[in-house]
mmCIF file of C-alpha atoms in Angstrom:
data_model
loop_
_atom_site.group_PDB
_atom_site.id
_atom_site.type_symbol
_atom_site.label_atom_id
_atom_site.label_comp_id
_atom_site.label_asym_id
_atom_site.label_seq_id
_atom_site.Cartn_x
_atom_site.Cartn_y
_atom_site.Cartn_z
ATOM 1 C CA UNK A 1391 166.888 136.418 125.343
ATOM 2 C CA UNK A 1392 168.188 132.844 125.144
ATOM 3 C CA UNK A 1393 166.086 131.266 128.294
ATOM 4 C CA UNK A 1394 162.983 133.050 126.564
ATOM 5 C CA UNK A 1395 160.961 131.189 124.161
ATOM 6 C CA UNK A 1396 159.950 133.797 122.082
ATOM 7 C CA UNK A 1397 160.855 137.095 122.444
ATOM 8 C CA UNK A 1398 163.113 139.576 120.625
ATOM 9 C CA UNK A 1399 166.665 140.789 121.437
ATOM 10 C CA UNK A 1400 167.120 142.708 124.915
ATOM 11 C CA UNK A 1401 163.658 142.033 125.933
ATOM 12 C CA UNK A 1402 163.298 142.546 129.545
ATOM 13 C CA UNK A 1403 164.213 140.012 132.261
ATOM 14 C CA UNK A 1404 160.956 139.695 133.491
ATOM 15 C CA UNK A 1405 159.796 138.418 130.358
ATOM 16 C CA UNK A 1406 162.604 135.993 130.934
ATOM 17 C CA UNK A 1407 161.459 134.407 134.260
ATOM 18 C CA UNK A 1408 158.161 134.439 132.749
ATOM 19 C CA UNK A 1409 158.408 132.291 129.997
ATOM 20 C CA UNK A 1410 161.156 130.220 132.227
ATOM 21 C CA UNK A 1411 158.586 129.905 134.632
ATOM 22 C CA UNK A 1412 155.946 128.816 132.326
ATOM 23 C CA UNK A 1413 157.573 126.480 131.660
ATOM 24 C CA UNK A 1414 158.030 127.381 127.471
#
């Protein structure tokens, strides 16, 4: 997950737009 903040490899894309959404 590049867009994520902190996550680990293949992590879900929800967790993506999450954190891309938060703003982290």
């Amino acid at each position: 997950c590049i867009l994520c903040g902190n996550c680990v490899d293949g992590c879900p894309q929800d967790a993506i737009r999450f954190s891309f959404s938060a703003g982290k």
